[in-house]
mmCIF file of C-alpha atoms in Angstrom:
data_model
loop_
_atom_site.group_PDB
_atom_site.id
_atom_site.type_symbol
_atom_site.label_atom_id
_atom_site.label_comp_id
_atom_site.label_asym_id
_atom_site.label_seq_id
_atom_site.Cartn_x
_atom_site.Cartn_y
_atom_site.Cartn_z
ATOM 1 C CA MET A 1 -95.357 -79.594 14.678
ATOM 2 C CA SER A 2 -93.799 -82.488 15.563
ATOM 3 C CA LYS A 3 -90.448 -82.868 13.726
ATOM 4 C CA ILE A 4 -89.733 -86.746 13.236
ATOM 5 C CA LEU A 5 -85.809 -87.434 12.757
ATOM 6 C CA VAL A 6 -83.021 -91.367 12.262
ATOM 7 C CA VAL A 7 -80.389 -91.661 13.931
ATOM 8 C CA THR A 8 -78.283 -94.493 11.603
ATOM 9 C CA SER A 9 -75.928 -95.884 9.906
ATOM 10 C CA GLY A 10 -76.702 -99.858 7.806
ATOM 11 C CA LYS A 11 -73.344 -100.486 10.377
ATOM 12 C CA GLY A 12 -72.619 -102.090 13.811
ATOM 13 C CA GLY A 13 -71.337 -99.826 16.914
ATOM 14 C CA VAL A 14 -70.499 -96.636 15.179
ATOM 15 C CA GLY A 15 -72.483 -95.299 17.756
ATOM 16 C CA LYS A 16 -75.946 -94.875 16.992
ATOM 17 C CA THR A 17 -77.653 -95.585 20.375
ATOM 18 C CA THR A 18 -74.470 -93.730 21.797
ATOM 19 C CA THR A 19 -75.752 -90.700 19.310
ATOM 20 C CA SER A 20 -79.947 -90.923 19.500
ATOM 21 C CA ALA A 21 -78.902 -90.923 23.191
ATOM 22 C CA SER A 22 -77.181 -87.010 22.881
ATOM 23 C CA ILE A 23 -79.293 -86.176 20.311
ATOM 24 C CA ALA A 24 -83.222 -86.681 22.082
ATOM 25 C CA THR A 25 -81.378 -85.324 25.339
ATOM 26 C CA GLY A 26 -79.910 -82.104 23.598
ATOM 27 C CA LEU A 27 -83.313 -81.035 21.361
ATOM 28 C CA ALA A 28 -84.807 -81.408 25.386
ATOM 29 C CA LEU A 29 -81.786 -79.530 27.053
ATOM 30 C CA ARG A 30 -83.249 -76.410 24.602
ATOM 31 C CA GLY A 31 -86.669 -77.026 25.580
ATOM 32 C CA HIS A 32 -88.584 -79.209 23.306
ATOM 33 C CA LYS A 33 -90.010 -81.789 24.300
ATOM 34 C CA VAL A 34 -88.982 -85.181 23.285
ATOM 35 C CA ALA A 35 -89.249 -88.605 22.584
ATOM 36 C CA VAL A 36 -86.140 -90.774 21.695
ATOM 37 C CA ILE A 37 -87.607 -94.485 20.431
ATOM 38 C CA ASP A 38 -85.848 -97.364 20.662
ATOM 39 C CA PHE A 39 -86.597 -99.821 17.211
ATOM 40 C CA ASP A 40 -83.475 -102.587 17.849
ATOM 41 C CA VAL A 41 -85.684 -105.322 18.977
ATOM 42 C CA GLY A 42 -84.724 -108.101 20.876
ATOM 43 C CA LEU A 43 -82.065 -105.925 21.900
ATOM 44 C CA ARG A 44 -82.785 -102.742 23.595
ATOM 45 C CA ASN A 45 -79.449 -100.657 24.909
ATOM 46 C CA LEU A 46 -80.936 -97.555 25.048
ATOM 47 C CA ASP A 47 -82.822 -98.067 28.087
ATOM 48 C CA LEU A 48 -79.760 -98.929 29.457
ATOM 49 C CA ILE A 49 -77.183 -95.336 28.282
ATOM 50 C CA MET A 50 -80.425 -92.875 29.174
ATOM 51 C CA GLY A 51 -80.199 -94.553 32.597
ATOM 52 C CA VAL A 52 -84.298 -95.546 32.313
ATOM 53 C CA GLU A 53 -83.154 -99.860 32.403
ATOM 54 C CA ARG A 54 -84.859 -100.696 35.479
ATOM 55 C CA ARG A 55 -88.663 -99.052 35.628
ATOM 56 C CA VAL A 56 -88.919 -100.792 32.154
ATOM 57 C CA VAL A 57 -92.232 -102.085 32.748
ATOM 58 C CA TYR A 58 -94.058 -101.823 29.055
ATOM 59 C CA ASP A 59 -91.570 -101.580 25.667
ATOM 60 C CA PHE A 60 -92.828 -100.318 22.081
ATOM 61 C CA VAL A 61 -94.185 -103.427 21.422
ATOM 62 C CA ASN A 62 -97.173 -103.011 24.168
ATOM 63 C CA VAL A 63 -97.903 -100.300 22.275
ATOM 64 C CA VAL A 64 -98.141 -101.742 18.580
ATOM 65 C CA GLN A 65 -99.641 -104.801 18.819
ATOM 66 C CA GLY A 66 -101.935 -102.849 21.590
ATOM 67 C CA GLU A 67 -101.293 -104.164 25.498
ATOM 68 C CA ALA A 68 -100.852 -100.690 26.729
ATOM 69 C CA ASN A 69 -100.786 -97.209 25.493
ATOM 70 C CA LEU A 70 -98.885 -94.365 25.059
ATOM 71 C CA THR A 71 -98.708 -92.476 29.087
ATOM 72 C CA GLN A 72 -98.397 -96.255 29.767
ATOM 73 C CA ALA A 73 -94.934 -96.753 28.250
ATOM 74 C CA LEU A 74 -92.960 -94.046 27.666
ATOM 75 C CA ILE A 75 -90.803 -93.565 31.014
ATOM 76 C CA LYS A 76 -90.201 -90.204 31.973
ATOM 77 C CA ASP A 77 -85.975 -89.025 33.069
ATOM 78 C CA LYS A 78 -86.323 -87.645 35.689
ATOM 79 C CA ARG A 79 -83.079 -85.344 35.273
ATOM 80 C CA ILE A 80 -84.430 -83.595 32.345
ATOM 81 C CA GLU A 81 -88.257 -82.831 32.132
ATOM 82 C CA ASN A 82 -89.274 -82.995 28.635
ATOM 83 C CA LEU A 83 -87.550 -85.852 27.577
ATOM 84 C CA PHE A 84 -89.443 -89.674 27.731
ATOM 85 C CA VAL A 85 -87.728 -92.651 26.090
ATOM 86 C CA LEU A 86 -89.859 -95.740 24.727
ATOM 87 C CA ALA A 87 -87.722 -99.423 24.746
ATOM 88 C CA ALA A 88 -87.832 -102.215 22.663
ATOM 89 C CA SER A 89 -88.999 -104.936 23.501
ATOM 90 C CA GLN A 90 -85.793 -108.147 24.373
ATOM 91 C CA THR A 91 -88.065 -111.080 24.341
ATOM 92 C CA LYS A 92 -89.930 -110.000 20.235
ATOM 93 C CA ASP A 93 -88.169 -109.980 17.528
ATOM 94 C CA LYS A 94 -88.406 -107.632 14.632
ATOM 95 C CA ASP A 95 -91.399 -109.174 13.130
ATOM 96 C CA ALA A 96 -92.737 -108.107 15.301
ATOM 97 C CA LEU A 97 -93.006 -104.180 14.585
ATOM 98 C CA THR A 98 -94.878 -102.857 10.997
ATOM 99 C CA GLU A 99 -95.585 -100.619 9.241
ATOM 100 C CA GLU A 100 -99.079 -99.758 10.159
ATOM 101 C CA GLY A 101 -98.258 -100.213 13.978
ATOM 102 C CA VAL A 102 -94.968 -97.956 14.077
ATOM 103 C CA LYS A 103 -97.673 -95.201 12.124
ATOM 104 C CA LYS A 104 -100.319 -95.133 15.322
ATOM 105 C CA VAL A 105 -96.814 -94.867 17.435
ATOM 106 C CA LEU A 106 -95.641 -91.548 15.738
ATOM 107 C CA ASP A 107 -99.237 -90.637 15.460
ATOM 108 C CA GLY A 108 -99.705 -90.782 18.758
ATOM 109 C CA LEU A 109 -97.031 -89.789 19.787
ATOM 110 C CA LYS A 110 -97.803 -86.037 17.054
ATOM 111 C CA SER A 111 -100.596 -86.181 19.020
ATOM 112 C CA ASP A 112 -99.137 -85.605 22.450
ATOM 113 C CA GLY A 113 -97.547 -82.886 21.479
ATOM 114 C CA PHE A 114 -94.393 -84.196 21.072
ATOM 115 C CA ASP A 115 -92.471 -81.531 19.241
ATOM 116 C CA TYR A 116 -88.923 -84.359 18.524
ATOM 117 C CA ILE A 117 -88.730 -88.125 17.615
ATOM 118 C CA VAL A 118 -86.243 -88.944 17.562
ATOM 119 C CA CYS A 119 -85.881 -92.620 15.904
ATOM 120 C CA ASP A 120 -82.629 -95.495 17.609
ATOM 121 C CA SER A 121 -83.013 -97.226 14.285
ATOM 122 C CA PRO A 122 -81.042 -100.992 14.585
ATOM 123 C CA ALA A 123 -78.217 -101.889 13.264
ATOM 124 C CA GLY A 124 -78.249 -103.452 9.208
ATOM 125 C CA ILE A 125 -80.976 -102.036 6.029
ATOM 126 C CA GLU A 126 -83.123 -105.016 7.387
ATOM 127 C CA LYS A 127 -87.163 -104.446 8.764
ATOM 128 C CA GLY A 128 -86.601 -102.985 11.949
ATOM 129 C CA ALA A 129 -83.784 -99.838 9.976
ATOM 130 C CA GLN A 130 -85.960 -99.570 6.980
ATOM 131 C CA LEU A 131 -88.990 -98.985 9.500
ATOM 132 C CA ALA A 132 -87.059 -96.641 11.590
ATOM 133 C CA MET A 133 -86.179 -94.630 9.269
ATOM 134 C CA TYR A 134 -89.509 -94.975 6.749
ATOM 135 C CA PHE A 135 -91.484 -91.875 8.673
ATOM 136 C CA ALA A 136 -88.392 -89.658 8.846
ATOM 137 C CA ASP A 137 -88.263 -85.842 8.257
ATOM 138 C CA GLU A 138 -84.427 -85.974 8.737
ATOM 139 C CA ALA A 139 -81.714 -88.420 9.184
ATOM 140 C CA ILE A 140 -78.685 -88.261 11.021
ATOM 141 C CA VAL A 141 -76.424 -90.564 9.333
ATOM 142 C CA VAL A 142 -74.167 -91.873 11.398
ATOM 143 C CA SER A 143 -70.807 -93.068 10.370
ATOM 144 C CA ASN A 144 -67.220 -93.917 12.053
ATOM 145 C CA PRO A 145 -64.311 -92.427 9.485
ATOM 146 C CA GLU A 146 -62.471 -96.120 8.182
ATOM 147 C CA VAL A 147 -63.713 -97.135 4.638
ATOM 148 C CA SER A 148 -66.489 -100.560 5.782
ATOM 149 C CA SER A 149 -68.744 -97.550 7.481
ATOM 150 C CA VAL A 150 -68.495 -94.619 5.243
ATOM 151 C CA ARG A 151 -69.616 -97.616 2.240
ATOM 152 C CA ASP A 152 -72.447 -98.889 5.041
ATOM 153 C CA ALA A 153 -73.198 -94.894 5.204
ATOM 154 C CA ASP A 154 -73.373 -94.574 1.626
ATOM 155 C CA ARG A 155 -75.772 -97.376 1.615
ATOM 156 C CA MET A 156 -78.016 -96.175 3.717
ATOM 157 C CA LEU A 157 -78.174 -92.849 2.223
ATOM 158 C CA GLY A 158 -79.314 -93.638 -1.314
ATOM 159 C CA LEU A 159 -82.450 -96.042 1.488
ATOM 160 C CA LEU A 160 -82.964 -93.152 2.657
ATOM 161 C CA ALA A 161 -84.324 -90.832 -0.852
ATOM 162 C CA SER A 162 -85.282 -94.060 -2.593
ATOM 163 C CA LYS A 163 -87.231 -96.310 0.776
ATOM 164 C CA SER A 164 -89.060 -93.553 2.790
ATOM 165 C CA HIS A 165 -92.413 -92.897 2.606
ATOM 166 C CA ARG A 166 -91.260 -88.900 1.716
ATOM 167 C CA ALA A 167 -90.070 -90.145 -1.281
ATOM 168 C CA VAL A 168 -92.231 -93.293 -2.014
ATOM 169 C CA ASN A 169 -95.235 -90.756 -1.883
ATOM 170 C CA ASN A 170 -93.555 -88.185 -4.158
ATOM 171 C CA MET A 171 -93.565 -85.603 -1.220
ATOM 172 C CA PRO A 172 -89.819 -83.025 -0.906
ATOM 173 C CA SER A 173 -87.275 -85.460 0.370
ATOM 174 C CA ILE A 174 -85.883 -86.576 3.868
ATOM 175 C CA LYS A 175 -83.176 -83.606 5.328
ATOM 176 C CA GLN A 176 -79.347 -85.435 6.280
ATOM 177 C CA HIS A 177 -77.175 -85.134 7.803
ATOM 178 C CA LEU A 178 -73.560 -87.162 9.096
ATOM 179 C CA LEU A 179 -72.045 -87.048 11.742
ATOM 180 C CA VAL A 180 -69.092 -88.801 12.518
ATOM 181 C CA THR A 181 -67.683 -90.629 15.727
ATOM 182 C CA ARG A 182 -64.601 -91.733 17.282
ATOM 183 C CA TYR A 183 -62.251 -89.600 15.065
ATOM 184 C CA SER A 184 -58.989 -89.067 16.084
ATOM 185 C CA PRO A 185 -57.247 -86.396 14.305
ATOM 186 C CA ALA A 186 -53.725 -87.380 15.095
ATOM 187 C CA ARG A 187 -54.970 -91.054 13.486
ATOM 188 C CA ALA A 188 -56.475 -88.864 11.337
ATOM 189 C CA GLU A 189 -53.336 -86.657 10.527
ATOM 190 C CA ILE A 190 -51.222 -90.651 9.953
ATOM 191 C CA GLY A 191 -52.886 -92.372 7.470
ATOM 192 C CA GLU A 192 -54.839 -95.088 10.349
ATOM 193 C CA MET A 193 -58.436 -93.757 9.047
ATOM 194 C CA MET A 194 -60.069 -91.558 7.044
ATOM 195 C CA SER A 195 -60.237 -87.288 7.050
ATOM 196 C CA ILE A 196 -62.973 -85.477 7.395
ATOM 197 C CA GLU A 197 -62.638 -84.375 3.553
ATOM 198 C CA ASP A 198 -61.830 -87.640 1.876
ATOM 199 C CA MET A 199 -65.336 -88.956 4.022
ATOM 200 C CA MET A 200 -67.139 -85.699 2.948
ATOM 201 C CA GLU A 201 -65.831 -86.465 -0.160
ATOM 202 C CA ILE A 202 -67.866 -89.865 -0.985
ATOM 203 C CA LEU A 203 -70.962 -89.163 1.095
ATOM 204 C CA ALA A 204 -71.547 -85.589 0.460
ATOM 205 C CA VAL A 205 -73.997 -84.535 2.961
ATOM 206 C CA PRO A 206 -73.635 -81.342 5.390
ATOM 207 C CA LEU A 207 -72.204 -82.448 7.852
ATOM 208 C CA LEU A 208 -73.249 -81.569 11.884
ATOM 209 C CA GLY A 209 -70.813 -82.953 13.415
ATOM 210 C CA VAL A 210 -67.724 -84.685 14.561
ATOM 211 C CA ILE A 211 -67.386 -86.502 18.401
ATOM 212 C CA PRO A 212 -63.896 -86.985 18.772
ATOM 213 C CA GLU A 213 -62.593 -90.088 20.130
ATOM 214 C CA SER A 214 -63.099 -89.779 23.755
ATOM 215 C CA PRO A 215 -63.455 -92.498 27.547
ATOM 216 C CA ALA A 216 -66.602 -90.112 27.900
ATOM 217 C CA VAL A 217 -68.556 -91.999 25.455
ATOM 218 C CA LEU A 218 -68.034 -95.619 27.491
ATOM 219 C CA ASN A 219 -67.856 -93.016 30.586
ATOM 220 C CA ALA A 220 -70.797 -92.120 30.315
ATOM 221 C CA SER A 221 -72.674 -95.545 28.710
ATOM 222 C CA ASN A 222 -71.350 -96.736 32.576
ATOM 223 C CA SER A 223 -73.415 -94.777 34.605
ATOM 224 C CA GLY A 224 -76.929 -94.812 32.629
ATOM 225 C CA GLN A 225 -76.272 -90.947 31.159
ATOM 226 C CA PRO A 226 -75.958 -88.825 28.070
ATOM 227 C CA VAL A 227 -72.353 -87.909 27.659
ATOM 228 C CA ILE A 228 -74.452 -84.649 26.474
ATOM 229 C CA LEU A 229 -74.811 -84.595 29.799
ATOM 230 C CA ASP A 230 -70.727 -84.645 31.507
ATOM 231 C CA GLN A 231 -70.274 -80.988 29.818
ATOM 232 C CA GLU A 232 -66.318 -80.860 30.367
ATOM 233 C CA SER A 233 -66.119 -83.938 28.304
ATOM 234 C CA ASP A 234 -64.420 -83.151 24.020
ATOM 235 C CA ALA A 235 -67.209 -85.749 22.877
ATOM 236 C CA GLY A 236 -69.965 -83.342 25.560
ATOM 237 C CA GLN A 237 -68.822 -80.983 23.090
ATOM 238 C CA ALA A 238 -69.159 -81.995 20.080
ATOM 239 C CA TYR A 239 -72.935 -84.041 20.497
ATOM 240 C CA ALA A 240 -73.555 -80.162 22.246
ATOM 241 C CA ASP A 241 -72.388 -78.245 19.300
ATOM 242 C CA ALA A 242 -74.746 -80.683 16.773
ATOM 243 C CA ILE A 243 -77.744 -79.958 18.035
ATOM 244 C CA ALA A 244 -77.364 -75.688 17.977
ATOM 245 C CA ARG A 245 -76.481 -76.635 13.814
ATOM 246 C CA LEU A 246 -79.377 -79.251 13.647
ATOM 247 C CA LEU A 247 -81.500 -76.187 15.519
ATOM 248 C CA GLY A 248 -80.117 -73.768 12.454
ATOM 249 C CA GLU A 249 -76.730 -71.852 14.773
ATOM 250 C CA GLU A 250 -74.042 -71.673 12.792
ATOM 251 C CA ARG A 251 -70.947 -73.329 15.180
ATOM 252 C CA PRO A 252 -67.266 -73.689 13.780
ATOM 253 C CA LEU A 253 -66.490 -77.448 13.772
ATOM 254 C CA ARG A 254 -63.757 -78.213 17.129
ATOM 255 C CA PHE A 255 -62.205 -81.341 18.130
ATOM 256 C CA LEU A 256 -60.539 -81.810 14.009
ATOM 257 C CA THR A 257 -57.110 -80.700 14.849
ATOM 258 C CA VAL A 258 -54.130 -82.257 17.118
ATOM 259 C CA ASN A 259 -53.444 -80.770 20.208
ATOM 260 C CA LYS A 260 -49.676 -79.229 20.001
ATOM 261 C CA LYS A 261 -47.813 -80.205 22.923
ATOM 262 C CA GLY A 262 -45.116 -77.264 24.598
ATOM 263 C CA PHE A 263 -41.952 -78.174 25.522
ATOM 264 C CA PHE A 264 -42.048 -78.545 29.005
ATOM 265 C CA SER A 265 -45.431 -81.002 28.653
ATOM 266 C CA ARG A 266 -43.392 -83.121 26.095
ATOM 267 C CA LEU A 267 -40.061 -82.698 28.929
ATOM 268 C CA PHE A 268 -42.875 -83.527 31.868
ATOM 269 C CA GLY A 269 -44.956 -85.911 30.025
ATOM 270 C CA ASN A 270 -47.292 -83.743 31.109
#
């Protein structure tokens, strides 16, 4: 049975697209057939992070408007057998997406046997973001450890609970997860950013994972590959842990404490 998973936040710049790419890739690495859709019509960044920007011929809006079918528009990842990307349009605006059109695309993906459909939501709470979350079965709410990001995440949790297809039709509620990105335990320790405990107290949803602040994220984005593929990096390992938890496995949280340097490390600065 297909599961629709939305990655959302409310606030821009928190790592939604990076997260969507790594979540979709991680699920595909586990053997699931996965499609990841860019709902950010007019901007389009998912294809860059997935490394398929030169292979986009038809996009999400083309399928919604009947100008192409899913077979034509889905881009098959060259690295992972079961992973497909549906890019956003750069030339249309968000009004090109409709509830009926989005449902048609999602139903088509379900009929094609996709296990997971990952919806990469645009920032904000306007039409594009609401359509991205409307048909979701599960939601990953992404937040940085800073006050405005947490406040916007809290707002999005409220919308997920009240404005989704499930909420409107009195169905079981969307299963919600919190993913914290760009976390630095050293900065949290001295009060420069919120602690995980403070965030959990405010948002009160299960914690899926904590992604450390890491240069590997930018390096991966610039090279056109999801950071989860870099399993030498702390961020890549943290996303892999989050995938395991998403699939019901227990994993201890890592990268939450400051690595204390030993005497010789302090002495020689290495």
